[in-house]
Amino acid sequence: MIYLDNNASTKVDPEVRATVAEALELFGNPSSIHAEGRRARRAVEEAREEVARLVGARPEEVFFTSGGTEGNAMAIFGAAAAGASRKIVRTGAEHPSVRESFGRAAREFGLEEVVVDPEPSGALDPRAFSAALEGGARLASAMLANNEYGGVFPVEQVAAAAREAGALVHTDAVQAAGRIPVDAVRLGVDLLSLSAHKMHGPKGVGALYVRRGVSLEPRTPGGGQERRMRAGTENTAGIVGFGVAARLARERLAADAQAVARLRDRLERSILEGSGGARVVGAGAPRLPNTSAILFEGISGDALAIRLDLEGIAVSVGSACSSGTPEPSPALLALGLDRGDARRVVRLSLSRWTTQEEVDEASRRIAAAVLAMRETAAAPALA
Ligand code: PLP
């Protein structure tokens, strides 16, 4: 299997796997006062330090969650619950967990939701975002890196404008962390979401950075864990694995990003040369080094992804299949793609484990599949 779907999830690093297995022995409740509890607590707090270090935060600003989805919901519902302005602003390229939390928070708290789409190039114009903030806002959210085409947004500029408008600023850094440098302080954000399984950590664990001094309405009533921000006994082994994944991501970031970008560019070049009638979506914007969304003319992305799966290549499509009807991705539509084109997009996403041999083999097979599918589509139907 050639795995080119690392934006969906990544392979767990062997060092992470070994540490998680050991951490399963830490069975004490981290809130218990006895020695077994204290051992688990120490492990959780060491992981918190590592996660904080990855994003330039203080450990006390990191709150563990069950992943990116929960961190986004905590940030959005927590920030939207109170404030002077009734406006909340987000980009049109956000992950469904942000998009749907915004929609529901707007209904629940009676707020006006304003959406700023990226340019057709894939870039987000910070002036357009600032214009949407005029007159003040309660909350602004712009993802640091997009999951579908990898666009990297100017969060630092968005945050400066949002602060001026009196808004709390959230960024979804789930796809960015471990792939490009992330510094919460430099970005100037109040809230930043992370997920371990996008950086070779375990699934079901993530974190929300909450800048010191920012007060959020907690959403989970219960035992008061995570300093009352997120009740529930801590996922000790998952958190420990996240800590190791965060340390490895920090240590390897520069080398990984360079190597992965070189392979991604090689993959794009040979696919475009080999398949004709194809283009890279969002190539005009700053992009993650590992992500490539390719639009193949005359091809259904779903059909191509299924065919590639049969050939041992794992990719994703820019549409979410709900109740059997492939719906084009709102993020791709936000870039100005029509519904037909949005369905022709296939996402390839690499990791530090992707090799040049895999890239060369995948590009050959993808180009051959695309040419064969176009030929079949052009052939006259048999009577
Ligand atoms: N935000 C972005 C940009 C994502 O790509 C994802 C996962 O696909 C999430 C949030 C959700 O993260 P999790 O799977 O940890 O809930």
mmCIF file of C-alpha atoms and ligand atoms in Angstrom:
data_model
loop_
_atom_site.group_PDB
_atom_site.id
_atom_site.type_symbol
_atom_site.label_atom_id
_atom_site.label_comp_id
_atom_site.label_asym_id
_atom_site.label_seq_id
_atom_site.Cartn_x
_atom_site.Cartn_y
_atom_site.Cartn_z
ATOM 1 C CA MET A 1 0.000 0.000 0.000
ATOM 2 C CA ILE A 2 1.310 3.440 -0.964
ATOM 3 C CA TYR A 3 -0.221 5.693 1.634
ATOM 4 C CA LEU A 4 -0.903 9.220 0.364
ATOM 5 C CA ASP A 5 -3.655 10.198 2.787
ATOM 6 C CA ASN A 6 -1.711 11.698 5.676
ATOM 7 C CA ASN A 7 -4.094 14.658 6.045
ATOM 8 C CA ALA A 8 -6.770 12.143 7.011
ATOM 9 C CA SER A 9 -4.507 10.410 9.493
ATOM 10 C CA THR A 10 -0.874 9.403 9.910
ATOM 11 C CA LYS A 11 0.980 6.256 10.813
ATOM 12 C CA VAL A 12 1.864 6.150 14.503
ATOM 13 C CA ASP A 13 5.601 6.670 15.007
ATOM 14 C CA PRO A 14 7.286 3.542 16.477
ATOM 15 C CA GLU A 15 8.661 5.584 19.389
ATOM 16 C CA VAL A 16 5.151 6.883 20.104
ATOM 17 C CA ARG A 17 3.725 3.360 19.902
ATOM 18 C CA ALA A 18 6.275 1.987 22.377
ATOM 19 C CA THR A 19 5.679 4.841 24.823
ATOM 20 C CA VAL A 20 1.886 4.473 24.629
ATOM 21 C CA ALA A 21 2.189 0.742 25.354
ATOM 22 C CA GLU A 22 4.270 1.530 28.465
ATOM 23 C CA ALA A 23 1.904 4.315 29.501
ATOM 24 C CA LEU A 24 -1.040 1.887 29.530
ATOM 25 C CA GLU A 25 0.593 0.571 32.703
ATOM 26 C CA LEU A 26 0.019 3.956 34.323
ATOM 27 C CA PHE A 27 -3.417 2.875 35.453
ATOM 28 C CA GLY A 28 -3.841 5.283 38.356
ATOM 29 C CA ASN A 29 -6.237 8.187 37.986
ATOM 30 C CA PRO A 30 -4.120 11.331 37.503
ATOM 31 C CA SER A 31 -6.411 13.109 39.991
ATOM 32 C CA SER A 32 -5.747 10.558 42.765
ATOM 33 C CA ILE A 33 -3.446 11.591 45.571
ATOM 34 C CA HIS A 34 -1.679 8.228 46.004
ATOM 35 C CA ALA A 35 1.620 7.244 44.369
ATOM 36 C CA GLU A 36 -0.061 5.454 41.428
ATOM 37 C CA GLY A 37 -2.135 8.542 40.683
ATOM 38 C CA ARG A 38 0.871 10.816 41.023
ATOM 39 C CA ARG A 39 2.843 8.720 38.512
ATOM 40 C CA ALA A 40 0.069 9.156 35.948
ATOM 41 C CA ARG A 41 -0.176 12.883 36.745
ATOM 42 C CA ARG A 42 3.571 13.334 36.196
ATOM 43 C CA ALA A 43 3.346 11.666 32.783
ATOM 44 C CA VAL A 44 0.403 13.860 31.769
ATOM 45 C CA GLU A 45 2.211 17.015 32.861
ATOM 46 C CA GLU A 46 5.404 16.048 31.008
ATOM 47 C CA ALA A 47 3.333 15.593 27.849
ATOM 48 C CA ARG A 48 1.705 18.978 28.432
ATOM 49 C CA GLU A 49 5.160 20.563 28.500
ATOM 50 C CA GLU A 50 6.059 18.950 25.164
ATOM 51 C CA VAL A 51 2.816 20.008 23.487
ATOM 52 C CA ALA A 52 3.274 23.541 24.835
ATOM 53 C CA ARG A 53 6.831 23.625 23.481
ATOM 54 C CA LEU A 54 5.657 22.622 19.997
ATOM 55 C CA VAL A 55 3.466 25.733 19.747
ATOM 56 C CA GLY A 56 5.456 28.242 21.827
ATOM 57 C CA ALA A 57 2.980 28.156 24.724
ATOM 58 C CA ARG A 58 3.191 27.767 28.485
ATOM 59 C CA PRO A 59 2.125 24.364 29.840
ATOM 60 C CA GLU A 60 -0.734 25.963 31.793
ATOM 61 C CA GLU A 61 -2.154 27.274 28.514
ATOM 62 C CA VAL A 62 -2.572 23.726 27.103
ATOM 63 C CA PHE A 63 -5.825 21.815 27.767
ATOM 64 C CA PHE A 64 -6.057 18.217 26.592
ATOM 65 C CA THR A 65 -9.095 17.220 24.541
ATOM 66 C CA SER A 66 -10.265 14.187 22.580
ATOM 67 C CA GLY A 67 -8.927 15.722 19.341
ATOM 68 C CA GLY A 68 -9.239 18.580 16.903
ATOM 69 C CA THR A 69 -13.020 18.412 16.681
ATOM 70 C CA GLU A 70 -13.527 18.824 20.416
ATOM 71 C CA GLY A 71 -10.887 21.565 20.667
ATOM 72 C CA ASN A 72 -12.619 23.513 17.899
ATOM 73 C CA ALA A 73 -16.045 23.123 19.532
ATOM 74 C CA MET A 74 -14.668 24.100 22.958
ATOM 75 C CA ALA A 75 -13.054 27.206 21.510
ATOM 76 C CA ILE A 76 -16.005 28.290 19.397
ATOM 77 C CA PHE A 77 -18.876 27.638 21.829
ATOM 78 C CA GLY A 78 -16.747 28.912 24.718
ATOM 79 C CA ALA A 79 -15.890 32.171 22.973
ATOM 80 C CA ALA A 80 -19.237 32.735 21.268
ATOM 81 C CA ALA A 81 -21.178 32.409 24.532
ATOM 82 C CA ALA A 82 -20.408 35.969 25.681
ATOM 83 C CA GLY A 83 -19.252 39.290 24.257
ATOM 84 C CA ALA A 84 -20.373 42.757 23.296
ATOM 85 C CA SER A 85 -20.693 42.290 19.527
ATOM 86 C CA ARG A 86 -23.187 39.853 17.992
ATOM 87 C CA LYS A 87 -20.975 39.006 15.006
ATOM 88 C CA ILE A 88 -18.749 35.955 14.520
ATOM 89 C CA VAL A 89 -16.458 35.665 11.482
ATOM 90 C CA ARG A 90 -14.767 32.629 9.897
ATOM 91 C CA THR A 91 -13.195 31.657 6.585
ATOM 92 C CA GLY A 92 -15.088 29.624 4.014
ATOM 93 C CA ALA A 93 -12.391 26.937 3.955
ATOM 94 C CA GLU A 94 -12.786 25.717 7.531
ATOM 95 C CA HIS A 95 -13.034 22.061 8.537
ATOM 96 C CA PRO A 96 -16.626 20.881 9.171
ATOM 97 C CA SER A 97 -15.945 20.875 12.925
ATOM 98 C CA VAL A 98 -15.413 24.656 12.792
ATOM 99 C CA ARG A 99 -18.053 25.305 10.151
ATOM 100 C CA GLU A 100 -20.767 23.418 11.994
ATOM 101 C CA SER A 101 -19.801 24.739 15.424
ATOM 102 C CA PHE A 102 -20.095 28.273 14.040
ATOM 103 C CA GLY A 103 -23.524 27.566 12.562
ATOM 104 C CA ARG A 104 -24.821 26.030 15.749
ATOM 105 C CA ALA A 105 -23.283 28.698 18.012
ATOM 106 C CA ALA A 106 -24.882 31.392 15.836
ATOM 107 C CA ARG A 107 -28.300 29.770 16.251
ATOM 108 C CA GLU A 108 -27.838 28.996 19.955
ATOM 109 C CA PHE A 109 -26.644 32.480 20.946
ATOM 110 C CA GLY A 110 -28.538 34.507 18.314
ATOM 111 C CA LEU A 111 -25.421 35.711 16.481
ATOM 112 C CA GLU A 112 -24.685 36.843 12.930
ATOM 113 C CA GLU A 113 -22.240 34.498 11.149
ATOM 114 C CA VAL A 114 -20.050 36.107 8.476
ATOM 115 C CA VAL A 115 -17.989 33.935 6.111
ATOM 116 C CA VAL A 116 -14.917 35.161 4.206
ATOM 117 C CA ASP A 117 -13.938 32.953 1.272
ATOM 118 C CA PRO A 118 -10.319 32.568 0.139
ATOM 119 C CA GLU A 119 -9.341 33.888 -3.297
ATOM 120 C CA PRO A 120 -9.521 31.491 -6.284
ATOM 121 C CA SER A 121 -5.700 31.300 -5.990
ATOM 122 C CA GLY A 122 -6.201 29.573 -2.649
ATOM 123 C CA ALA A 123 -4.868 32.502 -0.611
ATOM 124 C CA LEU A 124 -6.873 34.240 2.096
ATOM 125 C CA ASP A 125 -6.804 38.022 1.682
ATOM 126 C CA PRO A 126 -6.343 39.496 5.183
ATOM 127 C CA ARG A 127 -7.927 42.761 3.974
ATOM 128 C CA ALA A 128 -11.133 40.916 3.087
ATOM 129 C CA PHE A 129 -11.132 39.356 6.550
ATOM 130 C CA SER A 130 -10.502 42.764 8.181
ATOM 131 C CA ALA A 131 -13.383 44.260 6.198
ATOM 132 C CA ALA A 132 -15.699 41.562 7.568
ATOM 133 C CA LEU A 133 -14.636 42.492 11.117
ATOM 134 C CA GLU A 134 -15.617 46.145 10.699
ATOM 135 C CA GLY A 135 -18.011 47.347 13.352
ATOM 136 C CA GLY A 136 -16.626 44.811 15.845
ATOM 137 C CA ALA A 137 -16.924 41.053 16.332
ATOM 138 C CA ARG A 138 -17.141 38.532 19.169
ATOM 139 C CA LEU A 139 -15.081 35.755 17.631
ATOM 140 C CA ALA A 140 -12.893 35.303 14.547
ATOM 141 C CA SER A 141 -11.604 31.966 13.272
ATOM 142 C CA ALA A 142 -9.156 31.328 10.443
ATOM 143 C CA MET A 143 -7.439 27.981 10.057
ATOM 144 C CA LEU A 144 -3.655 28.029 9.921
ATOM 145 C CA ALA A 145 -3.536 25.388 7.178
ATOM 146 C CA ASN A 146 -6.343 23.918 5.128
ATOM 147 C CA ASN A 147 -6.847 20.157 5.166
ATOM 148 C CA GLU A 148 -8.067 19.774 1.566
ATOM 149 C CA TYR A 149 -5.591 21.744 -0.543
ATOM 150 C CA GLY A 150 -3.051 22.759 2.098
ATOM 151 C CA GLY A 151 -3.483 26.555 1.828
ATOM 152 C CA VAL A 152 -1.668 28.379 4.644
ATOM 153 C CA PHE A 153 -3.566 31.456 5.821
ATOM 154 C CA PRO A 154 -2.111 34.758 7.170
ATOM 155 C CA VAL A 155 -3.338 34.151 10.698
ATOM 156 C CA GLU A 156 -0.947 36.693 12.207
ATOM 157 C CA GLN A 157 -2.586 39.502 10.193
ATOM 158 C CA VAL A 158 -6.087 38.159 10.765
ATOM 159 C CA ALA A 159 -5.410 38.025 14.520
ATOM 160 C CA ALA A 160 -4.157 41.615 14.619
ATOM 161 C CA ALA A 161 -7.292 42.848 12.830
ATOM 162 C CA ALA A 162 -9.559 40.703 15.002
ATOM 163 C CA ARG A 163 -8.022 42.004 18.218
ATOM 164 C CA GLU A 164 -8.619 45.545 17.025
ATOM 165 C CA ALA A 165 -12.248 44.611 16.380
ATOM 166 C CA GLY A 166 -12.530 43.351 19.967
ATOM 167 C CA ALA A 167 -12.861 39.694 18.927
ATOM 168 C CA LEU A 168 -11.328 36.588 20.453
ATOM 169 C CA VAL A 169 -9.207 34.879 17.792
ATOM 170 C CA HIS A 170 -9.212 31.125 17.152
ATOM 171 C CA THR A 171 -7.086 29.175 14.712
ATOM 172 C CA ASP A 172 -7.428 25.522 13.775
ATOM 173 C CA ALA A 173 -3.786 24.431 13.589
ATOM 174 C CA VAL A 174 -4.584 20.711 13.298
ATOM 175 C CA GLN A 175 -3.029 20.328 9.836
ATOM 176 C CA ALA A 176 -0.271 22.880 10.401
ATOM 177 C CA ALA A 177 1.338 21.545 13.575
ATOM 178 C CA GLY A 178 4.292 19.299 12.820
ATOM 179 C CA ARG A 179 4.345 20.441 9.173
ATOM 180 C CA ILE A 180 5.139 24.145 9.450
ATOM 181 C CA PRO A 181 6.345 26.180 12.447
ATOM 182 C CA VAL A 182 3.476 27.133 14.772
ATOM 183 C CA ASP A 183 4.009 29.769 17.446
ATOM 184 C CA ALA A 184 0.830 30.770 19.252
ATOM 185 C CA VAL A 185 2.415 33.911 20.688
ATOM 186 C CA ARG A 186 3.784 35.115 17.361
ATOM 187 C CA LEU A 187 0.463 34.374 15.677
ATOM 188 C CA GLY A 188 -1.239 36.480 18.353
ATOM 189 C CA VAL A 189 -4.185 34.108 18.705
ATOM 190 C CA ASP A 190 -6.231 33.465 21.835
ATOM 191 C CA LEU A 191 -7.233 29.893 20.989
ATOM 192 C CA LEU A 192 -5.480 27.246 18.905
ATOM 193 C CA SER A 193 -6.552 23.640 18.274
ATOM 194 C CA LEU A 194 -4.290 20.628 17.800
ATOM 195 C CA SER A 195 -4.755 16.911 17.106
ATOM 196 C CA ALA A 196 -2.210 14.161 17.763
ATOM 197 C CA HIS A 197 -3.163 11.778 14.960
ATOM 198 C CA LYS A 198 -2.129 14.241 12.236
ATOM 199 C CA MET A 199 1.464 14.206 13.565
ATOM 200 C CA HIS A 200 2.108 10.479 13.974
ATOM 201 C CA GLY A 201 0.463 10.365 17.384
ATOM 202 C CA PRO A 202 -2.546 8.344 18.553
ATOM 203 C CA LYS A 203 -6.164 9.084 17.616
ATOM 204 C CA GLY A 204 -8.658 10.491 20.085
ATOM 205 C CA VAL A 205 -6.326 12.985 21.735
ATOM 206 C CA GLY A 206 -5.648 16.636 21.029
ATOM 207 C CA ALA A 207 -5.292 19.956 22.785
ATOM 208 C CA LEU A 208 -6.696 23.432 22.901
ATOM 209 C CA TYR A 209 -4.295 26.295 23.609
ATOM 210 C CA VAL A 210 -6.037 29.004 25.599
ATOM 211 C CA ARG A 211 -3.919 32.134 25.988
ATOM 212 C CA ARG A 212 -3.373 33.091 29.626
ATOM 213 C CA GLY A 213 -5.969 35.655 30.692
ATOM 214 C CA VAL A 214 -8.618 34.479 28.207
ATOM 215 C CA SER A 215 -11.728 33.224 29.906
ATOM 216 C CA LEU A 216 -13.833 30.629 28.126
ATOM 217 C CA GLU A 217 -17.192 29.218 29.069
ATOM 218 C CA PRO A 218 -16.483 25.482 29.818
ATOM 219 C CA ARG A 219 -18.857 23.116 28.021
ATOM 220 C CA THR A 220 -18.353 19.830 29.907
ATOM 221 C CA PRO A 221 -19.746 19.672 33.448
ATOM 222 C CA GLY A 222 -18.145 17.063 35.683
ATOM 223 C CA GLY A 223 -15.121 16.358 37.807
ATOM 224 C CA GLY A 224 -13.305 19.588 37.044
ATOM 225 C CA GLN A 225 -10.275 18.074 35.300
ATOM 226 C CA GLU A 226 -8.063 20.238 33.053
ATOM 227 C CA ARG A 227 -8.552 23.109 35.482
ATOM 228 C CA ARG A 228 -12.331 22.949 35.021
ATOM 229 C CA MET A 229 -12.058 23.528 31.273
ATOM 230 C CA ARG A 230 -12.676 19.939 30.213
ATOM 231 C CA ALA A 231 -14.039 17.483 32.742
ATOM 232 C CA GLY A 232 -13.379 13.755 32.361
ATOM 233 C CA THR A 233 -10.571 11.459 33.501
ATOM 234 C CA GLU A 234 -7.532 12.148 31.354
ATOM 235 C CA ASN A 235 -6.649 9.739 28.510
ATOM 236 C CA THR A 236 -3.243 9.150 30.101
ATOM 237 C CA ALA A 237 -1.730 6.837 27.478
ATOM 238 C CA GLY A 238 -3.047 8.916 24.571
ATOM 239 C CA ILE A 239 -1.761 12.121 26.148
ATOM 240 C CA VAL A 240 1.665 10.559 26.758
ATOM 241 C CA GLY A 241 1.751 9.468 23.092
ATOM 242 C CA PHE A 242 0.770 12.977 22.005
ATOM 243 C CA GLY A 243 3.671 14.358 24.062
ATOM 244 C CA VAL A 244 6.181 12.126 22.298
ATOM 245 C CA ALA A 245 4.664 12.880 18.879
ATOM 246 C CA ALA A 246 4.882 16.621 19.648
ATOM 247 C CA ARG A 247 8.540 16.332 20.650
ATOM 248 C CA LEU A 248 9.408 14.351 17.517
ATOM 249 C CA ALA A 249 7.488 16.833 15.354
ATOM 250 C CA ARG A 250 9.437 19.726 16.878
ATOM 251 C CA GLU A 251 12.808 18.019 16.548
ATOM 252 C CA ARG A 252 12.247 16.883 12.958
ATOM 253 C CA LEU A 253 10.130 19.688 11.561
ATOM 254 C CA ALA A 254 12.715 21.517 9.469
ATOM 255 C CA ALA A 255 14.249 18.407 7.888
ATOM 256 C CA ASP A 256 10.878 16.714 7.345
ATOM 257 C CA ALA A 257 9.274 19.762 5.742
ATOM 258 C CA GLN A 258 12.100 20.171 3.254
ATOM 259 C CA ALA A 259 12.213 16.509 2.260
ATOM 260 C CA VAL A 260 8.439 16.208 2.014
ATOM 261 C CA ALA A 261 8.094 19.377 -0.096
ATOM 262 C CA ARG A 262 10.681 18.034 -2.554
ATOM 263 C CA LEU A 263 8.773 14.763 -2.898
ATOM 264 C CA ARG A 264 5.410 16.525 -3.173
ATOM 265 C CA ASP A 265 6.740 18.753 -5.967
ATOM 266 C CA ARG A 266 8.185 15.722 -7.755
ATOM 267 C CA LEU A 267 4.846 13.896 -7.439
ATOM 268 C CA GLU A 268 2.898 16.880 -8.811
ATOM 269 C CA ARG A 269 5.306 17.402 -11.704
ATOM 270 C CA SER A 270 5.134 13.826 -12.904
ATOM 271 C CA ILE A 271 1.364 13.510 -12.462
ATOM 272 C CA LEU A 272 0.735 16.726 -14.408
ATOM 273 C CA GLU A 273 3.158 15.671 -17.164
ATOM 274 C CA GLY A 274 1.789 12.148 -17.362
ATOM 275 C CA SER A 275 -1.949 12.726 -17.246
ATOM 276 C CA GLY A 276 -2.586 15.960 -19.230
ATOM 277 C CA GLY A 277 -5.692 18.025 -18.442
ATOM 278 C CA ALA A 278 -4.813 18.281 -14.773
ATOM 279 C CA ARG A 279 -4.027 21.189 -12.488
ATOM 280 C CA VAL A 280 -3.094 21.765 -8.872
ATOM 281 C CA VAL A 281 -5.795 23.475 -6.806
ATOM 282 C CA GLY A 282 -4.585 26.370 -4.667
ATOM 283 C CA ALA A 283 -1.101 26.318 -6.171
ATOM 284 C CA GLY A 284 -1.116 30.128 -6.165
ATOM 285 C CA ALA A 285 -1.207 30.314 -2.381
ATOM 286 C CA PRO A 286 1.339 29.548 0.324
ATOM 287 C CA ARG A 287 0.828 25.829 0.940
ATOM 288 C CA LEU A 288 1.694 23.052 3.360
ATOM 289 C CA PRO A 289 4.751 21.150 2.125
ATOM 290 C CA ASN A 290 2.959 17.767 2.144
ATOM 291 C CA THR A 291 -0.373 18.445 0.425
ATOM 292 C CA SER A 292 -1.468 18.380 -3.189
ATOM 293 C CA ALA A 293 -5.042 18.668 -4.451
ATOM 294 C CA ILE A 294 -5.193 17.811 -8.147
ATOM 295 C CA LEU A 295 -8.142 18.472 -10.433
ATOM 296 C CA PHE A 296 -8.307 15.932 -13.279
ATOM 297 C CA GLU A 297 -10.471 17.051 -16.190
ATOM 298 C CA GLY A 298 -13.107 14.566 -17.269
ATOM 299 C CA ILE A 299 -12.574 12.317 -14.239
ATOM 300 C CA SER A 300 -14.694 11.659 -11.181
ATOM 301 C CA GLY A 301 -12.492 12.029 -8.094
ATOM 302 C CA ASP A 302 -14.486 9.314 -6.318
ATOM 303 C CA ALA A 303 -14.087 6.854 -9.184
ATOM 304 C CA LEU A 304 -10.347 7.566 -9.387
ATOM 305 C CA ALA A 305 -9.882 7.165 -5.621
ATOM 306 C CA ILE A 306 -11.696 3.798 -5.699
ATOM 307 C CA ARG A 307 -9.648 2.597 -8.647
ATOM 308 C CA LEU A 308 -6.409 3.668 -6.966
ATOM 309 C CA ASP A 309 -7.431 1.869 -3.791
ATOM 310 C CA LEU A 310 -7.769 -1.348 -5.798
ATOM 311 C CA GLU A 311 -4.253 -0.696 -7.074
ATOM 312 C CA GLY A 312 -2.895 -0.209 -3.567
ATOM 313 C CA ILE A 313 -2.734 3.594 -3.439
ATOM 314 C CA ALA A 314 -4.589 5.410 -0.668
ATOM 315 C CA VAL A 315 -5.817 8.923 -1.530
ATOM 316 C CA SER A 316 -8.809 11.095 -0.584
ATOM 317 C CA VAL A 317 -11.388 13.023 -2.557
ATOM 318 C CA GLY A 318 -12.583 16.574 -2.068
ATOM 319 C CA SER A 319 -16.109 15.452 -1.402
ATOM 320 C CA ALA A 320 -17.730 13.996 1.649
ATOM 321 C CA CYS A 321 -19.997 11.095 0.896
ATOM 322 C CA SER A 322 -23.140 11.368 2.973
ATOM 323 C CA SER A 323 -26.091 9.048 2.417
ATOM 324 C CA GLY A 324 -24.534 7.731 -0.775
ATOM 325 C CA THR A 325 -24.573 11.080 -2.605
ATOM 326 C CA PRO A 326 -21.144 12.637 -3.001
ATOM 327 C CA GLU A 327 -21.500 16.259 -1.999
ATOM 328 C CA PRO A 328 -18.783 18.585 -3.297
ATOM 329 C CA SER A 329 -16.608 19.973 -0.540
ATOM 330 C CA PRO A 330 -17.697 23.438 0.708
ATOM 331 C CA ALA A 331 -14.017 24.376 1.097
ATOM 332 C CA LEU A 332 -13.344 23.709 -2.593
ATOM 333 C CA LEU A 333 -16.539 25.527 -3.604
ATOM 334 C CA ALA A 334 -15.316 28.476 -1.507
ATOM 335 C CA LEU A 335 -12.299 28.726 -3.830
ATOM 336 C CA GLY A 336 -14.704 29.327 -6.706
ATOM 337 C CA LEU A 337 -14.658 25.796 -8.162
ATOM 338 C CA ASP A 338 -18.029 24.799 -9.601
ATOM 339 C CA ARG A 339 -19.697 21.653 -8.268
ATOM 340 C CA GLY A 340 -18.494 19.544 -11.195
ATOM 341 C CA ASP A 341 -14.874 20.624 -10.813
ATOM 342 C CA ALA A 342 -14.976 20.168 -7.044
ATOM 343 C CA ARG A 343 -15.908 16.519 -7.688
ATOM 344 C CA ARG A 344 -12.855 16.089 -9.951
ATOM 345 C CA VAL A 345 -10.362 16.838 -7.195
ATOM 346 C CA VAL A 346 -8.219 14.160 -5.567
ATOM 347 C CA ARG A 347 -6.077 14.928 -2.517
ATOM 348 C CA LEU A 348 -2.623 13.453 -2.107
ATOM 349 C CA SER A 349 -0.916 14.046 1.238
ATOM 350 C CA LEU A 350 2.568 12.863 2.166
ATOM 351 C CA SER A 351 4.406 12.293 5.424
ATOM 352 C CA ARG A 352 7.942 11.848 6.655
ATOM 353 C CA TRP A 353 7.570 8.143 5.871
ATOM 354 C CA THR A 354 6.791 8.694 2.166
ATOM 355 C CA THR A 355 9.686 7.572 -0.067
ATOM 356 C CA GLN A 356 10.819 8.673 -3.525
ATOM 357 C CA GLU A 357 10.138 5.157 -4.850
ATOM 358 C CA GLU A 358 6.553 5.407 -3.624
ATOM 359 C CA VAL A 359 6.131 8.831 -5.188
ATOM 360 C CA ASP A 360 7.465 7.634 -8.551
ATOM 361 C CA GLU A 361 5.350 4.493 -8.512
ATOM 362 C CA ALA A 362 2.229 6.392 -7.438
ATOM 363 C CA SER A 363 2.607 9.075 -10.108
ATOM 364 C CA ARG A 364 3.023 6.421 -12.816
ATOM 365 C CA ARG A 365 -0.045 4.516 -11.676
ATOM 366 C CA ILE A 366 -2.160 7.637 -11.166
ATOM 367 C CA ALA A 367 -1.343 8.972 -14.647
ATOM 368 C CA ALA A 368 -2.076 5.557 -16.201
ATOM 369 C CA ALA A 369 -5.389 5.296 -14.343
ATOM 370 C CA VAL A 370 -6.457 8.784 -15.421
ATOM 371 C CA LEU A 371 -5.604 8.104 -19.093
ATOM 372 C CA ALA A 372 -7.419 4.752 -19.011
ATOM 373 C CA MET A 373 -10.510 6.269 -17.387
ATOM 374 C CA ARG A 374 -10.666 9.058 -19.953
ATOM 375 C CA GLU A 375 -10.313 6.523 -22.757
ATOM 376 C CA THR A 376 -13.131 4.389 -21.389
ATOM 377 C CA ALA A 377 -15.338 7.472 -21.032
ATOM 378 C CA ALA A 378 -14.605 8.487 -24.660
ATOM 379 C CA ALA A 379 -15.220 5.010 -26.149
ATOM 380 C CA PRO A 380 -18.619 4.610 -27.873
ATOM 381 C CA ALA A 381 -20.974 2.404 -25.880
ATOM 382 C CA LEU A 382 -21.465 -1.094 -27.317
ATOM 383 C CA ALA A 383 -24.871 -1.690 -28.850
HETATM 384 N N1 PLP B 1 -9.434 20.433 11.786
HETATM 385 C C1 PLP B 1 -8.839 20.074 10.647
HETATM 386 C C2 PLP B 1 -8.276 21.112 9.746
HETATM 387 C C3 PLP B 1 -8.755 18.713 10.301
HETATM 388 O O1 PLP B 1 -8.176 18.364 9.159
HETATM 389 C C4 PLP B 1 -9.308 17.764 11.185
HETATM 390 C C5 PLP B 1 -9.276 16.307 10.854
HETATM 391 O O2 PLP B 1 -9.528 15.910 9.736
HETATM 392 C C6 PLP B 1 -9.912 18.190 12.365
HETATM 393 C C7 PLP B 1 -9.957 19.523 12.631
HETATM 394 C C8 PLP B 1 -10.529 17.220 13.339
HETATM 395 O O3 PLP B 1 -9.558 16.601 14.113
HETATM 396 P P1 PLP B 1 -9.885 15.226 14.894
HETATM 397 O O4 PLP B 1 -9.935 14.165 13.863
HETATM 398 O O5 PLP B 1 -8.754 15.073 15.851
HETATM 399 O O6 PLP B 1 -11.183 15.429 15.591
#
